[in-house]
C-alpha positions as YAML, in Angstrom:
chain: A
units: angstrom
residues:
- id: 1
  name: MET
  ca: [-11.29, 15.50, 17.86]
- id: 2
  name: SER
  ca: [-13.18, 12.70, 15.82]
- id: 3
  name: GLU
  ca: [-14.76, 9.42, 17.33]
- id: 4
  name: ALA
  ca: [-12.10, 7.46, 16.01]
- id: 5
  name: GLY
  ca: [-9.44, 9.28, 18.05]
- id: 6
  name: ASP
  ca: [-11.88, 9.79, 21.01]
- id: 7
  name: PHE
  ca: [-11.36, 5.84, 20.79]
- id: 8
  name: ALA
  ca: [-7.61, 5.99, 20.39]
- id: 9
  name: ASN
  ca: [-7.29, 8.07, 23.15]
- id: 10
  name: GLU
  ca: [-9.35, 5.86, 25.53]
- id: 11
  name: GLN
  ca: [-7.49, 3.04, 24.90]
- id: 12
  name: LEU
  ca: [-4.43, 4.85, 25.28]
- id: 13
  name: LEU
  ca: [-5.58, 6.01, 29.05]
- id: 14
  name: GLN
  ca: [-7.25, 2.20, 29.75]
- id: 15
  name: VAL
  ca: [-4.03, 0.13, 28.40]
- id: 16
  name: ALA
  ca: [-1.37, 2.48, 29.17]
- id: 17
  name: ASP
  ca: [-2.37, 5.05, 31.78]
- id: 18
  name: VAL
  ca: [-1.24, 7.76, 29.67]
- id: 19
  name: VAL
  ca: [-3.15, 10.70, 28.19]
- id: 20
  name: ASN
  ca: [-3.12, 11.74, 24.66]
- id: 21
  name: LEU
  ca: [-2.37, 15.53, 24.32]
- id: 22
  name: SER
  ca: [-1.71, 15.28, 20.19]
- id: 23
  name: TYR
  ca: [-1.48, 13.79, 17.12]
- id: 24
  name: TYR
  ca: [2.04, 13.80, 14.79]
- id: 25
  name: VAL
  ca: [0.62, 12.82, 11.46]
- id: 26
  name: GLN
  ca: [3.71, 11.17, 9.28]
- id: 27
  name: ALA
  ca: [3.83, 10.65, 5.50]
- id: 28
  name: PHE
  ca: [2.46, 8.02, 3.41]
- id: 29
  name: ARG
  ca: [4.70, 5.01, 3.87]
- id: 30
  name: GLU
  ca: [6.69, 3.40, 1.01]
- id: 31
  name: ILE
  ca: [8.56, 0.38, -0.21]
- id: 32
  name: TYR
  ca: [12.69, 0.75, -1.07]
- id: 33
  name: ALA
  ca: [13.65, -2.17, -2.84]
- id: 34
  name: THR
  ca: [16.79, -3.58, -4.91]
- id: 35
  name: LYS
  ca: [14.52, -4.95, -7.49]
- id: 36
  name: GLU
  ca: [11.45, -3.64, -9.28]
- id: 37
  name: ILE
  ca: [8.31, -4.42, -7.65]
- id: 38
  name: SER
  ca: [5.52, -3.44, -9.69]
- id: 39
  name: SER
  ca: [2.46, -5.87, -8.60]
- id: 40
  name: ALA
  ca: [1.49, -8.42, -5.73]
- id: 41
  name: GLU
  ca: [3.15, -10.93, -7.66]
- id: 42
  name: ASP
  ca: [6.45, -9.28, -7.72]
- id: 43
  name: LEU
  ca: [6.14, -9.60, -3.88]
- id: 44
  name: ALA
  ca: [6.27, -12.83, -3.85]
- id: 45
  name: GLY
  ca: [9.75, -14.17, -1.74]
- id: 46
  name: VAL
  ca: [10.93, -10.55, -0.98]
- id: 47
  name: LYS
  ca: [12.86, -10.33, 2.15]
- id: 48
  name: ILE
  ca: [11.33, -6.94, 3.35]
- id: 49
  name: ARG
  ca: [12.37, -5.23, 6.62]
- id: 50
  name: VAL
  ca: [9.78, -4.55, 8.54]
- id: 51
  name: PRO
  ca: [9.32, -3.21, 12.30]
- id: 52
  name: GLU
  ca: [8.57, -5.73, 15.42]
- id: 53
  name: SER
  ca: [4.79, -5.41, 14.75]
- id: 54
  name: SER
  ca: [2.29, -8.19, 13.90]
- id: 55
  name: LEU
  ca: [0.49, -5.68, 11.71]
- id: 56
  name: TYR
  ca: [3.44, -5.67, 9.37]
- id: 57
  name: VAL
  ca: [4.48, -9.17, 9.80]
- id: 58
  name: ASN
  ca: [0.90, -10.27, 9.07]
- id: 59
  name: THR
  ca: [0.15, -8.12, 6.19]
- id: 60
  name: PHE
  ca: [3.63, -8.86, 4.13]
- id: 61
  name: SER
  ca: [2.88, -12.67, 5.04]
- id: 62
  name: MET
  ca: [-0.33, -11.96, 3.31]
- id: 63
  name: LEU
  ca: [1.20, -10.64, 0.59]
- id: 64
  name: ASP
  ca: [3.54, -13.51, 0.11]
- id: 65
  name: ALA
  ca: [6.61, -11.52, 1.34]
- id: 66
  name: ALA
  ca: [9.04, -12.39, 3.73]
- id: 67
  name: PRO
  ca: [8.51, -9.92, 6.83]
- id: 68
  name: THR
  ca: [11.93, -9.68, 8.74]
- id: 69
  name: PRO
  ca: [11.98, -7.67, 11.51]
- id: 70
  name: LEU
  ca: [14.98, -6.11, 12.11]
- id: 71
  name: PRO
  ca: [16.27, -2.73, 14.35]
- id: 72
  name: LEU
  ca: [16.43, 0.23, 11.87]
- id: 73
  name: GLY
  ca: [20.17, 0.97, 11.97]
- id: 74
  name: GLU
  ca: [20.82, -2.34, 10.36]
- id: 75
  name: VAL
  ca: [18.78, -1.80, 7.10]
- id: 76
  name: TYR
  ca: [21.84, 0.04, 5.53]
- id: 77
  name: THR
  ca: [24.13, -3.23, 5.98]
- id: 78
  name: ALA
  ca: [21.32, -5.86, 5.61]
- id: 79
  name: MET
  ca: [20.41, -4.53, 2.11]
- id: 80
  name: ASP
  ca: [23.61, -4.19, 1.17]
- id: 81
  name: THR
  ca: [24.59, -7.75, 2.12]
- id: 82
  name: GLY
  ca: [21.07, -9.31, 0.54]
- id: 83
  name: VAL
  ca: [19.96, -10.17, 4.02]
- id: 84
  name: VAL
  ca: [16.68, -8.00, 3.14]
- id: 85
  name: ASP
  ca: [15.75, -7.21, -0.47]
- id: 86
  name: ALA
  ca: [13.48, -4.35, 0.59]
- id: 87
  name: VAL
  ca: [12.37, -2.00, 3.30]
- id: 88
  name: GLU
  ca: [9.44, 0.10, 3.82]
- id: 89
  name: ASN
  ca: [8.96, 3.29, 5.58]
- id: 90
  name: ILE
  ca: [8.45, 7.25, 5.28]
- id: 91
  name: PRO
  ca: [10.37, 9.01, 2.55]
- id: 92
  name: ASP
  ca: [12.16, 11.03, 4.98]
- id: 93
  name: THR
  ca: [13.65, 8.11, 6.75]
- id: 94
  name: ALA
  ca: [14.58, 6.59, 3.22]
- id: 95
  name: VAL
  ca: [16.55, 10.11, 2.60]
- id: 96
  name: HIS
  ca: [18.24, 10.32, 5.82]
- id: 97
  name: ASN
  ca: [19.54, 6.56, 6.42]
- id: 98
  name: SER
  ca: [20.88, 6.80, 2.77]
- id: 99
  name: TRP
  ca: [18.81, 3.90, 1.45]
- id: 100
  name: VAL
  ca: [18.84, 4.97, -2.04]
- id: 101
  name: GLU
  ca: [22.56, 3.88, -1.96]
- id: 102
  name: VAL
  ca: [21.47, 0.31, -1.74]
- id: 103
  name: ALA
  ca: [18.22, 0.03, -2.85]
- id: 104
  name: PRO
  ca: [17.62, 1.77, -6.58]
- id: 105
  name: TYR
  ca: [13.91, 1.31, -6.46]
- id: 106
  name: MET
  ca: [11.30, 3.55, -4.78]
- id: 107
  name: ILE
  ca: [7.58, 1.67, -5.04]
- id: 108
  name: VAL
  ca: [4.85, 4.02, -4.01]
- id: 109
  name: THR
  ca: [2.37, 1.92, -2.06]
- id: 110
  name: ASN
  ca: [0.88, 4.51, 0.16]
- id: 111
  name: HIS
  ca: [0.41, 1.36, 2.54]
- id: 112
  name: LEU
  ca: [0.02, 2.77, 5.88]
- id: 113
  name: ASN
  ca: [0.03, 6.52, 7.29]
- id: 114
  name: ALA
  ca: [0.27, 6.07, 10.86]
- id: 115
  name: PRO
  ca: [0.75, 8.94, 13.35]
- id: 116
  name: SER
  ca: [2.51, 9.27, 16.30]
- id: 117
  name: THR
  ca: [1.44, 10.33, 19.77]
- id: 118
  name: ILE
  ca: [2.75, 13.19, 22.51]
- id: 119
  name: TYR
  ca: [1.20, 11.91, 25.57]
- id: 120
  name: MET
  ca: [2.04, 12.06, 29.13]
- id: 121
  name: SER
  ca: [1.29, 9.85, 32.19]
- id: 122
  name: ASN
  ca: [-2.10, 9.97, 33.54]
- id: 123
  name: LYS
  ca: [-0.75, 10.16, 36.97]
- id: 124
  name: VAL
  ca: [1.11, 13.67, 36.69]
- id: 125
  name: PHE
  ca: [-1.98, 15.00, 34.06]
- id: 126
  name: SER
  ca: [-4.27, 14.12, 36.88]
- id: 127
  name: GLY
  ca: [-2.27, 15.87, 39.47]
- id: 128
  name: LEU
  ca: [-2.53, 19.39, 37.80]
- id: 129
  name: ASN
  ca: [-5.40, 21.80, 38.34]
- id: 130
  name: GLN
  ca: [-8.07, 22.29, 35.59]
- id: 131
  name: ASP
  ca: [-5.94, 25.58, 34.00]
- id: 132
  name: GLU
  ca: [-2.73, 23.63, 33.83]
- id: 133
  name: GLN
  ca: [-4.39, 20.98, 32.12]
- id: 134
  name: ASN
  ca: [-6.43, 23.06, 29.83]
- id: 135
  name: LEU
  ca: [-3.15, 24.77, 28.96]
- id: 136
  name: LEU
  ca: [-1.51, 21.32, 27.96]
- id: 137
  name: LEU
  ca: [-4.73, 20.56, 26.00]
- id: 138
  name: GLN
  ca: [-4.06, 23.62, 24.09]
- id: 139
  name: ALA
  ca: [-0.53, 23.29, 23.14]
- id: 140
  name: GLY
  ca: [-1.54, 19.86, 22.37]
- id: 141
  name: TYR
  ca: [-4.33, 21.05, 19.82]
- id: 142
  name: GLU
  ca: [-2.05, 23.75, 18.13]
- id: 143
  name: ASN
  ca: [0.74, 21.71, 17.88]
- id: 144
  name: PHE
  ca: [-1.01, 19.16, 15.59]
- id: 145
  name: PHE
  ca: [-1.44, 21.89, 12.79]
- id: 146
  name: TYR
  ca: [1.81, 22.90, 13.02]
- id: 147
  name: ALA
  ca: [3.04, 19.52, 13.08]
- id: 148
  name: LEU
  ca: [0.65, 18.54, 10.11]
- id: 149
  name: GLU
  ca: [2.33, 21.26, 7.72]
- id: 150
  name: LEU
  ca: [5.85, 20.43, 8.95]
- id: 151
  name: SER
  ca: [5.27, 16.49, 7.92]
- id: 152
  name: GLN
  ca: [3.57, 17.76, 4.73]
- id: 153
  name: GLU
  ca: [6.72, 19.88, 3.86]
- id: 154
  name: LYS
  ca: [9.19, 17.50, 4.48]
- id: 155
  name: ASP
  ca: [7.19, 14.88, 2.50]
- id: 156
  name: ALA
  ca: [7.58, 16.59, -0.58]
- id: 157
  name: GLN
  ca: [11.46, 17.82, 0.02]
- id: 158
  name: ALA
  ca: [12.31, 13.93, 0.79]
- id: 159
  name: ARG
  ca: [10.22, 13.16, -2.40]
- id: 160
  name: ASP
  ca: [11.43, 15.19, -4.70]
- id: 161
  name: GLU
  ca: [15.17, 14.20, -3.38]
- id: 162
  name: LEU
  ca: [14.50, 10.35, -3.94]
- id: 163
  name: ALA
  ca: [12.72, 11.07, -7.42]
- id: 164
  name: GLU
  ca: [16.13, 12.64, -8.54]
- id: 165
  name: VAL
  ca: [17.83, 9.40, -7.81]
- id: 166
  name: MET
  ca: [15.89, 6.66, -7.53]
- id: 167
  name: THR
  ca: [13.51, 4.82, -10.29]
- id: 168
  name: VAL
  ca: [10.09, 5.39, -8.93]
- id: 169
  name: ILE
  ca: [7.14, 2.89, -9.54]
- id: 170
  name: THR
  ca: [3.85, 3.35, -9.06]
- id: 171
  name: PRO
  ca: [2.43, -0.36, -8.85]
- id: 172
  name: ASP
  ca: [-0.74, -2.45, -9.08]
- id: 173
  name: ILE
  ca: [-2.26, -1.26, -5.77]
- id: 174
  name: GLN
  ca: [-5.38, -3.46, -6.70]
- id: 175
  name: SER
  ca: [-3.34, -6.83, -6.74]
- id: 176
  name: MET
  ca: [-2.00, -5.65, -3.49]
- id: 177
  name: ARG
  ca: [-5.45, -4.91, -1.90]
- id: 178
  name: ASP
  ca: [-6.89, -8.18, -3.44]
- id: 179
  name: LYS
  ca: [-4.09, -10.77, -1.54]
- id: 180
  name: ILE
  ca: [-5.36, -8.94, 2.27]
- id: 181
  name: ASP
  ca: [-8.26, -10.41, 4.36]
- id: 182
  name: TYR
  ca: [-8.64, -7.41, 6.58]
- id: 183
  name: THR
  ca: [-10.23, -9.81, 9.33]
- id: 184
  name: ASN
  ca: [-6.93, -11.45, 9.62]
- id: 185
  name: TYR
  ca: [-5.53, -9.03, 12.42]
- id: 186
  name: ASP
  ca: [-5.49, -9.26, 16.19]
- id: 187
  name: PHE
  ca: [-7.96, -5.44, 16.29]
- id: 188
  name: MET
  ca: [-10.64, -6.77, 14.36]
- id: 189
  name: GLU
  ca: [-11.64, -9.00, 17.46]
- id: 190
  name: LEU
  ca: [-12.47, -5.73, 19.06]
- id: 191
  name: GLU
  ca: [-15.81, -4.96, 19.67]
- id: 192
  name: GLU
  ca: [-15.58, -1.55, 17.47]
- id: 193
  name: ALA
  ca: [-14.22, -3.02, 14.79]
- id: 194
  name: GLN
  ca: [-16.79, -5.68, 14.27]
- id: 195
  name: LYS
  ca: [-19.01, -2.80, 13.96]
- id: 196
  name: LEU
  ca: [-17.10, -0.89, 11.68]
- id: 197
  name: LYS
  ca: [-17.06, -4.04, 9.93]
- id: 198
  name: GLU
  ca: [-20.55, -4.84, 9.88]
- id: 199
  name: GLY
  ca: [-20.94, -0.86, 8.64]
- id: 200
  name: LYS
  ca: [-22.57, -0.12, 12.01]
- id: 201
  name: GLY
  ca: [-19.25, 2.06, 13.20]
- id: 202
  name: THR
  ca: [-19.77, 4.92, 15.61]
- id: 203
  name: TRP
  ca: [-16.54, 6.30, 14.22]
- id: 204
  name: GLY
  ca: [-18.11, 8.52, 11.19]
- id: 205
  name: GLY
  ca: [-17.87, 5.55, 8.75]
- id: 206
  name: GLU
  ca: [-20.76, 4.44, 6.90]
...
């Protein structure tokens, strides 16, 4: 486990009282839109569906878009009726929700690669003996590599399917990066985040 992973595990334990057994690395997230988006300028005013998360809302607000939190199940109808102009998510989700029917453009931004976690109650974990704990941790370790391979296979397949029926755009990523203030996030107030910002991080970065 990397130092960043150890820090994340400690946060889960302290904040949620859960023990992280494994990570499930998901694919990079892209944008699926009803209009062409080739640069940050094209994102201005775009009503984009985002999860109910300050991270997403803050990011797309800085890009001058209009982030619109909506349940995932409402996205298809929302784009079909013009309530939103775009949505962001992994390609596999786009395939299984048939967004290609209402959003003809796939904008390859690779803007986030967010892992999920497989965890359990710390109270239950602490009640197990050492052998049982080790068995769960080993299973979690092995699951990471299996899940990573599975995620990569599903992502490649989904991208191929979308490329056959959507217009795939590689936008000017730098124009988007230039509009992001990386200090404008709540997590940047954390001591570890400040160390990383100053180049003194202990998470393996320089």
